[in-house]
Amino acid sequence: MSAAVPHPRPVAQPAPRTGSGARRSVGAALLFGALGAALVLLSGGRTWAEGTAAVAQGSVVRQATGQDVSGLPGALAIVGLAALVAVFAVRGAGRIAVAALLALSGAGVIAGALGGVSDTAALEEKASKIGGLTDGAIENVTHTAWPWVAFAGGVLLLLAGLLALRYGRHWPAMSGRYERDGTPRPRRARTAPDPDRPEELWKALDRGEDPTGETTGDTSRK
């Protein structure tokens, strides 16, 4: 009679560490979103292009800031920053929609920044105001690196939106009254104070509680 050969027990696979991954993604999204919006707003007030406009007395240097070229990147940066905060205030489909808005804001900033890399329309408009002409000639045009700074900010906003779309369902919400699954947290039942410890009796009296655990109606019946 042969001995029974024990079957090998299946080795349990470790559970995926979704908690640590969610925490890392939250930190990365907050960092990317805040830094990206700051870069876009900072670059909007800086000079993107510079040139000279011919006048009767010679030439005048004209400059165009990011806001002069296009106000779209700055506006979308504010929208993206608001969406980044709103991600933690909603759940379910609302969180997906807000995360998509954050990603689209970053994509819009990228498009606006790329359009301003070689833009001269803002300089020509300023040149036309000098001579009162419809079309102003602008010469010796140079472009700075600030449009690329706005471009980098848009990329960071886009990455924040993609992280929110990918991991946002695991992120906590702002309200602390509910658990992550949406169920209310149970309240802890208060225990009666120990009569042998006078300090606990005084604390119960300060809270407006009856330290004896009896109600007024019960006392009257006694």
Coordinates of N, CA, C and O in Angstrom, one line a residue, residues 28-101:
A28 N 2.3 63.2 -6.6 CA 2.8 63.6 -7.9 C 1.8 64.5 -8.6 O 2.2 65.6 -9.2
A29 N 0.5 64.2 -8.6 CA -0.4 65.1 -9.3 C -0.5 66.5 -8.7 O -0.6 67.5 -9.4
L30 N -0.5 66.5 -7.4 CA -0.5 67.9 -6.7 C 0.7 68.7 -7.1 O 0.6 69.9 -7.3
L31 N 1.9 68.0 -7.1 CA 3.1 68.7 -7.4 C 3.1 69.2 -8.9 O 3.4 70.3 -9.2
F32 N 2.8 68.3 -9.8 CA 2.7 68.6 -11.2 C 1.7 69.7 -11.5 O 2.0 70.7 -12.2
G33 N 0.5 69.6 -10.9 CA -0.5 70.6 -11.2 C -0.2 72.0 -10.6 O -0.3 73.0 -11.4
A34 N 0.3 72.0 -9.4 CA 0.6 73.3 -8.8 C 1.8 74.0 -9.5 O 1.8 75.2 -9.8
L35 N 2.9 73.2 -9.8 CA 4.0 73.7 -10.4 C 3.7 74.1 -11.9 O 4.2 75.2 -12.4
G36 N 2.9 73.3 -12.6 CA 2.6 73.7 -13.9 C 1.8 74.9 -14.1 O 2.1 75.8 -14.9
A37 N 0.8 75.1 -13.2 CA 0.0 76.3 -13.2 C 0.9 77.5 -12.9 O 0.7 78.6 -13.5
A38 N 1.8 77.4 -11.9 CA 2.7 78.5 -11.5 C 3.6 78.9 -12.7 O 3.8 80.1 -12.9
L39 N 4.1 77.9 -13.4 CA 5.0 78.3 -14.6 C 4.2 79.0 -15.7 O 4.7 80.0 -16.3
V40 N 3.0 78.6 -15.9 CA 2.2 79.2 -17.0 C 1.8 80.6 -16.6 O 2.0 81.6 -17.4
L41 N 1.4 80.8 -15.3 CA 1.0 82.2 -14.9 C 2.2 83.1 -14.8 O 2.1 84.3 -15.1
L42 N 3.4 82.5 -14.4 CA 4.6 83.3 -14.4 C 5.0 83.8 -15.8 O 5.4 84.9 -16.0
S43 N 5.0 82.9 -16.7 CA 5.4 83.2 -18.1 C 4.5 84.1 -18.8 O 4.9 84.9 -19.7
G44 N 3.2 84.2 -18.4 CA 2.3 85.0 -19.0 C 2.6 86.5 -18.9 O 2.2 87.3 -19.7
G45 N 3.2 86.9 -17.8 CA 3.6 88.3 -17.6 C 5.0 88.6 -18.1 O 5.4 89.8 -17.9
R46 N 5.7 87.7 -18.7 CA 7.0 87.9 -19.2 C 7.0 88.2 -20.7 O 6.1 87.9 -21.4
T47 N 8.1 88.8 -21.2 CA 8.2 89.1 -22.6 C 8.4 87.9 -23.5 O 9.4 87.1 -23.2
W48 N 7.5 87.7 -24.5 CA 7.7 86.6 -25.4 C 8.3 87.0 -26.7 O 9.0 86.1 -27.3
A49 N 8.1 88.2 -27.1 CA 8.7 88.6 -28.4 C 9.1 90.1 -28.3 O 8.5 90.9 -27.5
E50 N 10.0 90.5 -29.1 CA 10.5 91.9 -29.1 C 10.9 92.3 -30.5 O 11.5 91.4 -31.2
G51 N 10.7 93.5 -30.9 CA 11.0 94.0 -32.2 C 11.0 95.5 -32.3 O 10.7 96.2 -31.3
T52 N 11.4 96.0 -33.4 CA 11.5 97.5 -33.6 C 10.4 97.9 -34.6 O 10.2 97.2 -35.6
A53 N 9.8 99.0 -34.3 CA 8.8 99.6 -35.3 C 9.3 100.9 -35.8 O 9.8 101.7 -35.0
A54 N 9.2 101.1 -37.1 CA 9.7 102.3 -37.7 C 8.7 103.5 -37.5 O 7.5 103.3 -37.7
V55 N 9.3 104.6 -37.1 CA 8.5 105.9 -36.9 C 9.2 107.0 -37.6 O 10.3 106.8 -38.2
A56 N 8.6 108.2 -37.6 CA 9.2 109.3 -38.3 C 10.6 109.7 -37.7 O 11.5 110.1 -38.4
Q57 N 10.7 109.6 -36.4 CA 12.0 110.0 -35.8 C 13.0 108.9 -35.8 O 14.1 109.0 -35.3
G58 N 12.7 107.7 -36.2 CA 13.6 106.6 -36.3 C 12.9 105.2 -36.0 O 12.0 104.8 -36.8
S59 N 13.2 104.6 -34.9 CA 12.6 103.3 -34.6 C 12.3 103.2 -33.1 O 13.1 103.8 -32.3
V60 N 11.3 102.5 -32.7 CA 10.9 102.3 -31.3 C 10.9 100.8 -31.1 O 10.3 100.0 -31.9
V61 N 11.4 100.4 -29.9 CA 11.4 99.0 -29.5 C 10.0 98.7 -29.0 O 9.5 99.4 -28.1
R62 N 9.5 97.6 -29.4 CA 8.2 97.1 -28.9 C 8.3 95.7 -28.4 O 9.1 94.9 -28.9
Q63 N 7.6 95.5 -27.3 CA 7.6 94.2 -26.6 C 6.2 93.6 -26.5 O 5.3 94.4 -26.3
A64 N 6.1 92.3 -26.5 CA 4.8 91.6 -26.4 C 5.0 90.6 -25.3 O 5.9 89.7 -25.4
T65 N 4.2 90.6 -24.3 CA 4.2 89.6 -23.2 C 3.3 88.4 -23.6 O 2.6 88.4 -24.7
G66 N 3.3 87.4 -22.8 CA 2.5 86.3 -23.0 C 1.0 86.6 -23.1 O 0.3 86.0 -23.9
Q67 N 0.6 87.5 -22.2 CA -0.8 87.9 -22.2 C -1.2 88.7 -23.5 O -2.3 88.6 -24.0
D68 N -0.2 89.5 -24.0 CA -0.4 90.2 -25.3 C -0.6 89.2 -26.5 O -1.4 89.4 -27.4
V69 N 0.3 88.1 -26.4 CA 0.2 87.1 -27.5 C -1.1 86.3 -27.5 O -1.8 86.2 -28.4
S70 N -1.4 85.8 -26.3 CA -2.6 85.0 -26.1 C -2.9 84.9 -24.6 O -2.0 84.6 -23.8
G71 N -4.1 85.2 -24.3 CA -4.6 85.0 -22.9 C -5.1 83.7 -22.5 O -5.4 83.4 -21.4
L72 N -5.1 82.8 -23.6 CA -5.6 81.4 -23.4 C -4.8 80.6 -22.4 O -5.3 79.9 -21.5
P73 N -3.4 80.5 -22.5 CA -2.7 79.7 -21.5 C -2.9 80.1 -20.1 O -3.1 79.3 -19.2
G74 N -2.9 81.4 -19.8 CA -3.1 81.8 -18.4 C -4.5 81.5 -17.9 O -4.7 81.0 -16.7
A75 N -5.5 81.6 -18.7 CA -6.9 81.3 -18.3 C -7.0 79.8 -18.1 O -7.7 79.3 -17.1
L76 N -6.4 79.0 -19.0 CA -6.5 77.5 -18.8 C -5.7 77.1 -17.6 O -6.1 76.1 -17.0
A77 N -4.6 77.8 -17.2 CA -3.9 77.4 -16.0 C -4.7 77.6 -14.8 O -4.7 76.8 -13.9
I78 N -5.5 78.7 -14.7 CA -6.4 78.9 -13.6 C -7.5 77.8 -13.6 O -7.9 77.3 -12.5
V79 N -8.1 77.5 -14.7 CA -9.1 76.4 -14.8 C -8.5 75.1 -14.3 O -9.1 74.3 -13.6
G80 N -7.2 74.8 -14.8 CA -6.6 73.5 -14.4 C -6.3 73.5 -12.9 O -6.5 72.4 -12.2
L81 N -5.9 74.6 -12.3 CA -5.7 74.7 -10.9 C -7.0 74.4 -10.1 O -7.0 73.7 -9.1
A82 N -8.1 75.0 -10.6 CA -9.4 74.8 -9.9 C -9.8 73.4 -10.0 O -10.4 72.8 -9.1
A83 N -9.6 72.8 -11.2 CA -9.9 71.4 -11.4 C -9.1 70.4 -10.5 O -9.6 69.4 -10.0
L84 N -7.9 70.8 -10.3 CA -7.0 70.0 -9.4 C -7.6 69.9 -8.0 O -7.5 68.9 -7.4
V85 N -8.1 71.0 -7.5 CA -8.7 71.1 -6.2 C -10.0 70.3 -6.2 O -10.3 69.6 -5.2
A86 N -10.8 70.5 -7.3 CA -12.1 69.9 -7.3 C -12.1 68.4 -7.4 O -13.1 67.8 -7.1
V87 N -11.0 67.9 -7.9 CA -10.9 66.4 -8.0 C -11.1 65.7 -6.7 O -11.8 64.7 -6.6
F88 N -10.7 66.4 -5.6 CA -10.8 65.8 -4.3 C -12.2 66.1 -3.6 O -12.5 65.6 -2.5
A89 N -13.0 66.9 -4.3 CA -14.3 67.2 -3.7 C -15.5 66.4 -4.3 O -16.6 66.5 -3.9
V90 N -15.2 65.6 -5.4 CA -16.2 64.8 -6.0 C -15.8 63.4 -6.1 O -14.6 63.0 -5.8
R91 N -16.7 62.5 -6.5 CA -16.5 61.1 -6.5 C -17.0 60.5 -7.8 O -17.8 61.2 -8.5
G92 N -16.7 59.3 -8.1 CA -17.3 58.6 -9.2 C -17.1 59.3 -10.6 O -16.0 59.7 -11.0
A93 N -18.2 59.4 -11.3 CA -18.2 60.0 -12.7 C -17.8 61.4 -12.6 O -17.1 61.9 -13.5
G94 N -18.1 62.1 -11.5 CA -17.7 63.5 -11.4 C -16.2 63.7 -11.3 O -15.7 64.6 -11.9
R95 N -15.6 62.8 -10.6 CA -14.1 62.9 -10.5 C -13.5 62.6 -11.8 O -12.5 63.3 -12.2
I96 N -14.0 61.7 -12.6 CA -13.5 61.4 -13.9 C -13.6 62.7 -14.8 O -12.7 63.0 -15.6
A97 N -14.8 63.3 -14.8 CA -15.0 64.5 -15.6 C -14.1 65.6 -15.2 O -13.5 66.3 -16.1
V98 N -13.8 65.8 -13.9 CA -13.0 66.9 -13.5 C -11.5 66.6 -13.9 O -10.8 67.5 -14.3
A99 N -11.1 65.3 -13.7 CA -9.8 64.9 -14.1 C -9.6 65.1 -15.6 O -8.5 65.6 -16.1
A100 N -10.6 64.8 -16.4 CA -10.5 65.1 -17.9 C -10.4 66.6 -18.2 O -9.6 67.0 -19.1
L101 N -11.1 67.4 -17.4 CA -11.0 68.9 -17.6 C -9.5 69.3 -17.3 O -9.0 70.2 -18.0

